[in-house]
Coordinates of C-alpha atoms in Angstrom, one line a residue:
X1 CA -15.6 -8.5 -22.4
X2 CA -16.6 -4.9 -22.7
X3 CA -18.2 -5.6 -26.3
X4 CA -20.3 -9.0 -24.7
X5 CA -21.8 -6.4 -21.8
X6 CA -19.5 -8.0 -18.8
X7 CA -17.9 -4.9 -18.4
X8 CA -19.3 -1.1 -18.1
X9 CA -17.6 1.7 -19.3
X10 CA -15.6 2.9 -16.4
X11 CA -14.6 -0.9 -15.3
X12 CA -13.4 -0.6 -18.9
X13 CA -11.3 2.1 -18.4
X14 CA -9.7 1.3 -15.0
X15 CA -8.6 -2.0 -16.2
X16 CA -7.3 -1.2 -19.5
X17 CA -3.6 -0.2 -20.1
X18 CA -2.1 2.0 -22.4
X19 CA 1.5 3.2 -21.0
X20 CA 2.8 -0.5 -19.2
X21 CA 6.5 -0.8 -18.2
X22 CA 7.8 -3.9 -16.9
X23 CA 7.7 -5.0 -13.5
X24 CA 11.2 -4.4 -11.5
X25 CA 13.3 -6.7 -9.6
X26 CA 14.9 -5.6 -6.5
X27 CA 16.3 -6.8 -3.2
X28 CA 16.1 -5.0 0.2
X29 CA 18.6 -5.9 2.6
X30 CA 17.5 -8.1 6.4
X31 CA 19.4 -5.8 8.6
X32 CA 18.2 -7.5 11.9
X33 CA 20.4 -10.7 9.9
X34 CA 22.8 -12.4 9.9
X35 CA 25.1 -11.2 6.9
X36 CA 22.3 -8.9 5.8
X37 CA 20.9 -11.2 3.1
X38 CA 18.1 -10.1 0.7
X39 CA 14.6 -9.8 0.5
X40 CA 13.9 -10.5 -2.9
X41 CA 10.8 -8.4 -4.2
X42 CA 8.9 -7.2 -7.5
X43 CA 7.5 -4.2 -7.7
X44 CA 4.4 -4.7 -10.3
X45 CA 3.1 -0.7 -10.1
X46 CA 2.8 0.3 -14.2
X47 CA 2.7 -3.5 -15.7
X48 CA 0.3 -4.2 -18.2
X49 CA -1.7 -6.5 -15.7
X50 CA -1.3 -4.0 -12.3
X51 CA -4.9 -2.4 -13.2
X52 CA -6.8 -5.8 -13.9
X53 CA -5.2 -7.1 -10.2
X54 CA -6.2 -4.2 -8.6
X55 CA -9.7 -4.0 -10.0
X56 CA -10.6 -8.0 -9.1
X57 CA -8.3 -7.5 -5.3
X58 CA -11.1 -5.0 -4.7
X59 CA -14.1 -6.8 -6.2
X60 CA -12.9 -10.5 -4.9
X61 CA -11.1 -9.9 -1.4
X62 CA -14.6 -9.7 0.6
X63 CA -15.2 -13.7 -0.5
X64 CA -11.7 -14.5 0.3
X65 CA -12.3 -14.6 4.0
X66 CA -13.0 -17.0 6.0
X67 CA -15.9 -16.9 8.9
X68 CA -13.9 -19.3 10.8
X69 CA -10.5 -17.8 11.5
X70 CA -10.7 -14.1 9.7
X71 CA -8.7 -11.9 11.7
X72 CA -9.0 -8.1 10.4
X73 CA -5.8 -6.9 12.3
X74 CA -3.6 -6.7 15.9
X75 CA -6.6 -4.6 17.5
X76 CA -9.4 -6.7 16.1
X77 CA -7.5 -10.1 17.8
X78 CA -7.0 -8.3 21.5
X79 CA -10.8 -7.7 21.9
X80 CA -11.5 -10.9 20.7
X81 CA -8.8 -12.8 22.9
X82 CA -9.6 -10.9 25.7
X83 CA -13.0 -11.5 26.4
X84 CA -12.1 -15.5 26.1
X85 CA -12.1 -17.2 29.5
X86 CA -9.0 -19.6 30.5
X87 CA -9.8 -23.0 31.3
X88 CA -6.9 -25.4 32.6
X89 CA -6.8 -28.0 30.4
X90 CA -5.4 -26.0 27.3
X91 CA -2.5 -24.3 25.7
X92 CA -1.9 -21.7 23.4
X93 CA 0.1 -22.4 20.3
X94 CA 1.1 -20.5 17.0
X95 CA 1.5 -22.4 13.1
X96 CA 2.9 -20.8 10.5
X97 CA 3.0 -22.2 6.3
X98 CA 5.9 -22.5 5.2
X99 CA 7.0 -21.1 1.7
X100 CA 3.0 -20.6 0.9
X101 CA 3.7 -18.2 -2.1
X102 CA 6.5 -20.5 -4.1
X103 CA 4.7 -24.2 -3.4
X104 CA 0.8 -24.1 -4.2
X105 CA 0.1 -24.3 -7.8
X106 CA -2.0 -21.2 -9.4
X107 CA -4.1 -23.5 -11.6
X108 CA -5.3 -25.2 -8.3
X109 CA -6.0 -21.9 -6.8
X110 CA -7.8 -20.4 -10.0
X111 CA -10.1 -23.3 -9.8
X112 CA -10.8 -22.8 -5.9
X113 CA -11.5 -19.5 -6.5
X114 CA -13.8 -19.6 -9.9
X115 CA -15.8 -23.0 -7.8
X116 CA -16.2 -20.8 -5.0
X117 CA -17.4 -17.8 -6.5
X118 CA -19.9 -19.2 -9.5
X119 CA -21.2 -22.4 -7.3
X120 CA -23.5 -20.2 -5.0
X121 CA -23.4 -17.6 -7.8
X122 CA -21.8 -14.9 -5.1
X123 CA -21.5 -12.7 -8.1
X124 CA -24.9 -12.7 -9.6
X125 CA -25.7 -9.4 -8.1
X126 CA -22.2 -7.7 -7.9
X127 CA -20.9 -8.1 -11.3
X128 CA -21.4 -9.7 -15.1
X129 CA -18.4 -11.0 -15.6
X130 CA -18.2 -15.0 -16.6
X131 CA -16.8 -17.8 -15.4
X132 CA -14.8 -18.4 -18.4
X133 CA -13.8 -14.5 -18.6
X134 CA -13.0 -14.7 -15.0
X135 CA -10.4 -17.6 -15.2
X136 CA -8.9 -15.7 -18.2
X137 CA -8.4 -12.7 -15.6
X138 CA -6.9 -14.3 -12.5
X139 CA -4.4 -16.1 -15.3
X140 CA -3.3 -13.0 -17.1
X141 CA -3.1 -11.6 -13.1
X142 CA -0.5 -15.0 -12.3
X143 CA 0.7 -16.8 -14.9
X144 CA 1.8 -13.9 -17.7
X145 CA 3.7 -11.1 -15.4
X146 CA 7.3 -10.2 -16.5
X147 CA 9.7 -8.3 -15.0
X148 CA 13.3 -7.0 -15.7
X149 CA 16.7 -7.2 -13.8
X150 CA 20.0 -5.7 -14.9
X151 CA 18.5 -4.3 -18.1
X152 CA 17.2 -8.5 -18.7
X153 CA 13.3 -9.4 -19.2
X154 CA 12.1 -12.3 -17.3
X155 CA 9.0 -14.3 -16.6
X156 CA 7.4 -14.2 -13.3
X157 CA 6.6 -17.9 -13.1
X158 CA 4.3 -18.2 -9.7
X159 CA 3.2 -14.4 -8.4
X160 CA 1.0 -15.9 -5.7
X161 CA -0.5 -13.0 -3.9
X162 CA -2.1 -12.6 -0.9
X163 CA -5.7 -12.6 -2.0
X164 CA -4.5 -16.6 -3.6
X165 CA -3.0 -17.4 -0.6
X166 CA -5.9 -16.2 1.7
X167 CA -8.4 -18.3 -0.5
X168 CA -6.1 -21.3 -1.2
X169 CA -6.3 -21.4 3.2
X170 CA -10.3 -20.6 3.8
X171 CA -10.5 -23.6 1.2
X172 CA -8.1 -25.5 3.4
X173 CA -9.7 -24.5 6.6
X174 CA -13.5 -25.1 5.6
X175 CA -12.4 -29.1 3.7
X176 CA -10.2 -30.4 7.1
X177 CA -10.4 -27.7 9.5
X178 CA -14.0 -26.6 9.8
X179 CA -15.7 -29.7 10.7
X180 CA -13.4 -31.1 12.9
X181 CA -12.3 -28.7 15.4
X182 CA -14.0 -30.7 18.4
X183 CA -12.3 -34.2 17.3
X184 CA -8.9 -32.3 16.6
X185 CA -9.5 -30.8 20.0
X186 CA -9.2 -27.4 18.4
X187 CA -11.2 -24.9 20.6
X188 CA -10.0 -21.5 18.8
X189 CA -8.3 -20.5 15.6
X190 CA -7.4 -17.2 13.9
X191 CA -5.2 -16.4 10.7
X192 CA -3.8 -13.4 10.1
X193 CA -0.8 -14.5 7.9
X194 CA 0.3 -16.8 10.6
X195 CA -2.3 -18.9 12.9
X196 CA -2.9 -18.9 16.6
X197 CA -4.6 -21.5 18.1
X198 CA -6.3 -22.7 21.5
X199 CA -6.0 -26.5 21.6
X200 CA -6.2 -29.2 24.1
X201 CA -3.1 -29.8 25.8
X202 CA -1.2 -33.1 24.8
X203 CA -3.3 -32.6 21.4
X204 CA -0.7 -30.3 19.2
X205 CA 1.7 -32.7 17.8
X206 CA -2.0 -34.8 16.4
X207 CA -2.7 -31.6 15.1
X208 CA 0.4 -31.1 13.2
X209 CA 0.9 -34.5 12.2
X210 CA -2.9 -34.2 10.9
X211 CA -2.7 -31.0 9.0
X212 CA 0.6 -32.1 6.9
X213 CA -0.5 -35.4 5.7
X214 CA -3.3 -33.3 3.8
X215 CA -1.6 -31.6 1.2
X216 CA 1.9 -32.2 -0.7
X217 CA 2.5 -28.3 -1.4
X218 CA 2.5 -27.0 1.9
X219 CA 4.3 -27.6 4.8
X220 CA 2.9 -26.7 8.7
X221 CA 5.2 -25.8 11.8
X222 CA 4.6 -25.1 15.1
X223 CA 5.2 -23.0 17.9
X224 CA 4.3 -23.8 21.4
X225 CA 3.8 -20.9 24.6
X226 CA 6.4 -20.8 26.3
X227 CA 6.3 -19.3 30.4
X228 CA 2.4 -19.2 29.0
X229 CA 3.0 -16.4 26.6
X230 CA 2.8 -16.4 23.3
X231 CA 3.9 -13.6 20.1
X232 CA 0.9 -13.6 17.5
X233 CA 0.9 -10.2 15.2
X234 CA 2.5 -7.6 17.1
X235 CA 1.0 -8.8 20.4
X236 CA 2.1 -10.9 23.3
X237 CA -0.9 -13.2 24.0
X238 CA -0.2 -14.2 28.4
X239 CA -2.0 -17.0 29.8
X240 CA -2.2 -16.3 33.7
X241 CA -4.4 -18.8 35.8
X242 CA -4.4 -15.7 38.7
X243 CA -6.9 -14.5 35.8
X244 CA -9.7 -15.6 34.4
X245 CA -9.2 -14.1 30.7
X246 CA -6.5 -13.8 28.7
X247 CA -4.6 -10.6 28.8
X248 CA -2.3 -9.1 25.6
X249 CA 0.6 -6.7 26.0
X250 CA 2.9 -5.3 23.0
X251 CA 5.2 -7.9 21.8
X252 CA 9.0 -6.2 20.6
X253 CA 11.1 -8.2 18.7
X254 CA 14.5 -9.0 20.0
X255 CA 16.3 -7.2 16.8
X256 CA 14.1 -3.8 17.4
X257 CA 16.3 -0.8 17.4
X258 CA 13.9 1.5 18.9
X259 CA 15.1 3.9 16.0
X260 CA 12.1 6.4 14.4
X261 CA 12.8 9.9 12.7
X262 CA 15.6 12.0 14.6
X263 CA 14.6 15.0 16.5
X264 CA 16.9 17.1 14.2
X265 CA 15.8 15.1 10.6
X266 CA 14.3 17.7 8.2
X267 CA 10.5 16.5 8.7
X268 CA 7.4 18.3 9.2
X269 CA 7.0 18.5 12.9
X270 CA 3.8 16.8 13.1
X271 CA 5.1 13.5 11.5
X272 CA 7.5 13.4 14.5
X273 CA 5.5 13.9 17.1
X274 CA 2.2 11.9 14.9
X275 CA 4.6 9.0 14.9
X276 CA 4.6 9.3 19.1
X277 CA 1.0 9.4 19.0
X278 CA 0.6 6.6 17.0
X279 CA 2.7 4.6 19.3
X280 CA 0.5 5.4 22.3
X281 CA -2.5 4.5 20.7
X282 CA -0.7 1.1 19.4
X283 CA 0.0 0.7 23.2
X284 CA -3.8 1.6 24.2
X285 CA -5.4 -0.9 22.3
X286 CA -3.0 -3.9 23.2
X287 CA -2.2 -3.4 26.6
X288 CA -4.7 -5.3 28.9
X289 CA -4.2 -2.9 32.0
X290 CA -2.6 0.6 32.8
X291 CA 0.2 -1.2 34.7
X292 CA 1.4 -2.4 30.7
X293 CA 0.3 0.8 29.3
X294 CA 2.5 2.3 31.5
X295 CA 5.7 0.6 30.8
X296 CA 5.1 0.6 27.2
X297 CA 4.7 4.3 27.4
X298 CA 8.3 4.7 29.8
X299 CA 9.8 2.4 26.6
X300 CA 8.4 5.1 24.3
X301 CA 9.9 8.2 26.8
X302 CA 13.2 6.6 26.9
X303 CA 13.3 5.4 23.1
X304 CA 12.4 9.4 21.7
X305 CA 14.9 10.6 24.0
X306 CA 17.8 8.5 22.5
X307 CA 16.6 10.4 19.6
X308 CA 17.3 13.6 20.9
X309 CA 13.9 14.7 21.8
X310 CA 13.2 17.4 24.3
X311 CA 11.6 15.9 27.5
X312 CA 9.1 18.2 27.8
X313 CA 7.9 17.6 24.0
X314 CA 7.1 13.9 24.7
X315 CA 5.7 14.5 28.1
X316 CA 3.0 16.7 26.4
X317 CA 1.7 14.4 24.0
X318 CA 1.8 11.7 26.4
X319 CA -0.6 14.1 28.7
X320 CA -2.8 14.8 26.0
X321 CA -3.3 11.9 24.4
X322 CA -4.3 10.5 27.8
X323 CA -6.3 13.0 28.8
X324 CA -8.3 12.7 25.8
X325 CA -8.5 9.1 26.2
X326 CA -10.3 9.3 30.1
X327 CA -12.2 13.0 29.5
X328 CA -15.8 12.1 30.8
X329 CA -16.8 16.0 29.7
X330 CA -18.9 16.7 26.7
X331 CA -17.3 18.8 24.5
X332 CA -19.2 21.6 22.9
X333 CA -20.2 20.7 18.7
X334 CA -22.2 23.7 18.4
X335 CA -19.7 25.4 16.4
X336 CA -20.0 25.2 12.4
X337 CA -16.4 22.7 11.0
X338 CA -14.6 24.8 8.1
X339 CA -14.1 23.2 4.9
X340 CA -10.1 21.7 4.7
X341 CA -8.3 22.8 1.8
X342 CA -5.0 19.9 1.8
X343 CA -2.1 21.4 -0.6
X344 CA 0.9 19.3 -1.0
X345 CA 4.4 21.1 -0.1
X346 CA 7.9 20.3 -0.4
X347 CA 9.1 20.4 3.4
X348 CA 12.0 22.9 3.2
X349 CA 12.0 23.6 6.9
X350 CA 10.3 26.6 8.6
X351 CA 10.0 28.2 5.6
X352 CA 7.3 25.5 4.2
X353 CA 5.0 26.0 8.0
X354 CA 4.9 29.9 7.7
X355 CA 3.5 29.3 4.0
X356 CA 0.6 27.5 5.1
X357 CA 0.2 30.1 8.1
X358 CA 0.0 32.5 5.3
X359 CA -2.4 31.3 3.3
X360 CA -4.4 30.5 6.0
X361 CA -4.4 34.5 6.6
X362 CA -5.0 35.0 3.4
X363 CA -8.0 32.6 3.6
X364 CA -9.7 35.0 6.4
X365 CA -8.9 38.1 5.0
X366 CA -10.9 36.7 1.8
X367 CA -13.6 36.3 4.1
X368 CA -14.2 32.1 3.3
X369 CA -15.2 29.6 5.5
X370 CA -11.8 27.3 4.9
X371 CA -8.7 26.9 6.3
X372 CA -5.6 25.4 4.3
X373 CA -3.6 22.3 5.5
X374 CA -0.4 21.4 4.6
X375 CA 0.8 18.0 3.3
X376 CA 4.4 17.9 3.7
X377 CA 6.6 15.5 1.1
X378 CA 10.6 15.7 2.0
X379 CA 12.9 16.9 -0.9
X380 CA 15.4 14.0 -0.6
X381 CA 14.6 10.6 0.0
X382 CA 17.2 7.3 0.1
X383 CA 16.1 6.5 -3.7
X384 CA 17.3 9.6 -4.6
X385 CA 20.6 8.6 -3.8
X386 CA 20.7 4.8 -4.0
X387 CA 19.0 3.5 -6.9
X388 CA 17.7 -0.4 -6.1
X389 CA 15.4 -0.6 -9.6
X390 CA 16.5 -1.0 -13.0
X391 CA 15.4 2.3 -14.7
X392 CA 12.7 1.8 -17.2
X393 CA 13.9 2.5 -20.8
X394 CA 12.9 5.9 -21.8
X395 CA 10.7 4.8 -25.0
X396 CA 8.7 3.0 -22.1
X397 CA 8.3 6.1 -19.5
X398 CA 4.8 7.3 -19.3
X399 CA 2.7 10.2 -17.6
X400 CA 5.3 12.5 -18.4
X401 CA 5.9 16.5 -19.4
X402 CA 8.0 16.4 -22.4
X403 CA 10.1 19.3 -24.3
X404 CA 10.5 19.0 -28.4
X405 CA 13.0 21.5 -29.6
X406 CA 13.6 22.3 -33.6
X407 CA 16.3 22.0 -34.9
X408 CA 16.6 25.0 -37.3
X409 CA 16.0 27.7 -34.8
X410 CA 14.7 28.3 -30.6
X411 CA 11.5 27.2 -30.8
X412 CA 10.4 24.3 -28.3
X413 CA 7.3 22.6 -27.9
X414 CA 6.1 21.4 -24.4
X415 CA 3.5 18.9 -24.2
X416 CA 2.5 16.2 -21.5
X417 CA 1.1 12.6 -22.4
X418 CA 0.2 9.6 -20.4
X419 CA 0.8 7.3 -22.8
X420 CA 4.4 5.4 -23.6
X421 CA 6.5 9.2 -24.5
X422 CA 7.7 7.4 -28.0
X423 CA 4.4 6.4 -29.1
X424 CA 3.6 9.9 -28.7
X425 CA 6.2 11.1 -30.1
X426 CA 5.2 9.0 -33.2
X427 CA 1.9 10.5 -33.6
X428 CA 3.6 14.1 -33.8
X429 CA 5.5 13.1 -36.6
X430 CA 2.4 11.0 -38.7
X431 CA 0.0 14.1 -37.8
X432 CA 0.1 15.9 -41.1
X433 CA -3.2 18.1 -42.0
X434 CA -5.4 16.5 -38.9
X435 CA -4.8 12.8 -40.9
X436 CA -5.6 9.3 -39.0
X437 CA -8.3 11.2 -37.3
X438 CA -6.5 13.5 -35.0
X439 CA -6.0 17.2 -34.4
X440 CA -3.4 18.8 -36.4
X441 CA 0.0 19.6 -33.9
X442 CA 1.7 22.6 -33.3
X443 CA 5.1 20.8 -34.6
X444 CA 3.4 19.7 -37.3
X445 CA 1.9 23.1 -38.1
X446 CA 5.9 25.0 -37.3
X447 CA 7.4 22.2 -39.4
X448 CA 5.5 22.9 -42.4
X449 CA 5.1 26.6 -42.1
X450 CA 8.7 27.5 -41.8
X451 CA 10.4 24.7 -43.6
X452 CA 12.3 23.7 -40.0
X453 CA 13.7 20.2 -39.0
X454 CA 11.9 19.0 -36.1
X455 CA 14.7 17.3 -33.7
X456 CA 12.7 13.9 -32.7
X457 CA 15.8 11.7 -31.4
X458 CA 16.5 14.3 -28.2
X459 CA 13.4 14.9 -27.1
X460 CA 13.6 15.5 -23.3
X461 CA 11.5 14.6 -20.2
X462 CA 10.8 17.7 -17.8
X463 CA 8.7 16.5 -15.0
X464 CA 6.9 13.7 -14.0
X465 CA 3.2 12.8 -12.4
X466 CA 0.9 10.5 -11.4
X467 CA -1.7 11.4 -13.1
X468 CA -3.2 13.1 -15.6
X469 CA -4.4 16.3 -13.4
X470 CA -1.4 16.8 -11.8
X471 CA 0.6 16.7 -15.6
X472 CA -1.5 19.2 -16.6
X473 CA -0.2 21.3 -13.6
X474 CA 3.2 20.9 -14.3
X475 CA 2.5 21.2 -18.2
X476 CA 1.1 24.7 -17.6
X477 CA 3.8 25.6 -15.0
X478 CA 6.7 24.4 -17.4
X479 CA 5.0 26.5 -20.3
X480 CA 4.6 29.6 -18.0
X481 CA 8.3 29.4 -17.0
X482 CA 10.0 28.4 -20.4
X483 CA 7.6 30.2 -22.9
X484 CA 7.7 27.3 -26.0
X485 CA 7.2 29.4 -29.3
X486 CA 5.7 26.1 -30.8
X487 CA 2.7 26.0 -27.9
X488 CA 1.6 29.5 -28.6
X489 CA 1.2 30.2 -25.1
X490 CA -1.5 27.3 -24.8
X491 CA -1.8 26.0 -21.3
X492 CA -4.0 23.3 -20.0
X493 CA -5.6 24.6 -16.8
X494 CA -6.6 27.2 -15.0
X495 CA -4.2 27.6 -12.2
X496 CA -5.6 28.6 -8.5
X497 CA -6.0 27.4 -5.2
X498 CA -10.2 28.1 -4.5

């Protein structure tokens, strides 16, 4: 594709991959369930096809929604809902698809998608890709993943994900929904995953019995108000004829715990009292009136003092958050914003907070116009002591900081490499002279100079990143610390903070 012109450069480069590990199988347990069954799910983060998905979920997913029920999230529904007026003669209701993901068929999808997009040539402008290189791309995306289990290889046979499923529906929507929503007596309908509906009353079970009959893969059901309320997202849609629009409030499931971070939990302050915050605006958006805002916001006092915050703590960012919701003054601008240095910290307690208050005096001593915020990352999480993924094997592991060690006396080499660590390893040992057109190593060089046995079957792994900047941090560090004779005190970056 990239030699016929339908790719540039850098689309070439996202999309290609050069260090893939197989997908991984794992369940997470239901723990509002009945015998806590489990979720089954695949995490596809590294495969050989992860890059290609994520390059066409960001060049496809504007096309994939529809202008008849799109529905961007919770907050987007509630202004919509609430400036609809209620008129007597209908009823709220809620359909969900059954087993979406497992029943439609991919091919059927692929050739939605490639009709809708090259039809009305929506792409002319916006990329060069073909029709026939396209296919190829949503194929390799669906229909060759593979994953492993228990140290097993296996072939995902129908990864429908959401951007399929979200087309497969507009397509659905536009051939039997679209044009009949006045004979249907249909008078409103959003999708979000799920689908919420104003229809005439007496008219939902045609409705039902009209959508199933029109495709054998899928499979409707639906939900009726109940007491003129009715859950859709993480609202409660209420129907009261005392009003003349409808009117949302937060809908809680019955299995919610109420349970956020503990008071005493080793986390950055901030995220404790950010997660508060982010409740009350949750409940500021949804609620229709301060008389729900108000409860919601008692349920959020009495649900952070079960977790052992102090009262006065919650009271204060309730007070601020609603003061700066109804403050009529103008606040004052004038005053030139510093530049925002963000440095990522392990949170170790107190310890990690007086750091950044440091460098921050630090900052103004030097006299420069920034200050320095810290982004906290706890030391321990749950993975680190409950393992639910296979571990990739170790010839696979990429972006890595490596140690070679000889074998005939102390010297160690440290390098770093985002490719697979044994193909790397493999181009240290065939580098003789700068052959196959690469640069002499330092092994290489060490090996020959002092007649030594390199030892290339215990090589080691030393850190980890996510990227190739962030190696090079870690490479430098790791040489700074262990001082490898084979690196000849060769580092890869310049380390500082300005």
């Amino acid at each position: 594709m990239k030699k016929d012109g339908e790719l540039s450069h850098e689309q070439y480069q996202s999309m290609r991959s050069t260090r893939a590990a197989p997908g991984k199988f794992y369940g997470l347990p239901k723990t509002h369930e009945k015998d806590n069954p489990l979720q089954p799910v695949i995490s596809n983060c590294g495969t050989y096809n992860y890059n290609v998905a994520k390059f066409l979920t960001n060049l496809l997913s504007p096309y994939s929604k529809s202008d008849l029920s799109y529905v961007k999230d919770s907050f987007e529904f509630v202004e919509f809902i609430r400036n609809r007026q209620i008129n007597n003669d209908e009823e709220m209701v809620s359909i969900d698809v059954e087993s979406l993901f497992t029943n439609v068929s991919t091919n059927e999808t692929i050739d939605i998608i490639i009709r809708d997009l090259y039809l009305d040539n929506k792409l002319k402008n916006v990329t060069k890709i073909s029709e026939n290189s396209m296919r190829k791309l949503l194929k390799i995306c669906t229909q060759e993943a593979h994953f492993m289990f228990n140290n097993e290889f296996y072939e995902q046979i129908t990864p429908l994900g959401p951007l399929f499923a979200n087309w497969f529906l507009k397509d659905f929507e536009l051939k039997f929904i679209g044009s009949n929503l006045a004979t249907l007596g249909i008078r409103l309908w959003k999708r979000y995953a799920d689908i919420f509906a104003i229809v005439e009353i007496n008219a939902s079970n045609n409705i039902l019995k009209y959508l199933n009959c029109k495709h054998g893969a899928i499979k409707f059901t639906m939900c009726l108000a109940e007491q003129a309320r009715l859950q859709f997202l993480d609202t409660t849609v209420i129907s009261d004829q005392t009003r003349s629009h409808y009117y949302t409030d937060i809908y809680h499931k019955p299995t919610d715990t109420g349970l956020y971070l503990l008071y005493d939990s080793c986390v950055a302050k901030e995220y404790k009292f950010g997660t508060i915050n982010a409740l009350l605006h949750r409940a500021w958006k949804i609620c229709s009136d301060y008389k729900q805002f108000d409860l919601e916001v008692n349920r959020i006092r009495k649900n952070f003092q079960a977790l052992c915050y102090p009262e006065f703590a919650i009271n204060k960012c309730v007070k601020n958050f609603v003061e700066k919701r109804i403050e009529t003054n103008i606040q004052d601008t004038t005053n030139k914003r510093k530049d925002e240095v963000l440095i990522t910290l392990p949170y170790i307690g107190d310890i990690s907070n007086r750091l950044v208050k440091q460098l921050n005096k630090t900052v103004q001593e030097a006299g420069l116009n920034t200050t320095v915020r810290g982004v906290f990352k706890g030391v321990r999480k749950i993975n680190n002591y409950f393992k639910l993924k296979d571990k990739t094997p170790k010839l696979l592991q990429s972006n890595v900081v490596y140690s070679i060690k000889c074998l005939d006396c102390d010297a160690e080499y440290v390098g770093k490499t985002t490719q697979h660590i044994d193909a790397r390893i493999y181009q240290h040992k065939i580098v003789k002279g700068g052959q196959h057109g690469l640069a002499k190593s330092h092994i290489t060089e060490h090996s020959q100079r002092l007649g030594h046995q390199i030892d290339w079957q215990h090589y080691s792994i030393l850190a980890r990143a996510s990227n190739d900047y962030y190696l090079k941090i870690k490479e430098t560090l790791l040489i700074k610390e262990r001082t490898p004779l084979m690196n000849n005190n060769e580092t890869s970056v310049v380390l500082q903070l300005f």
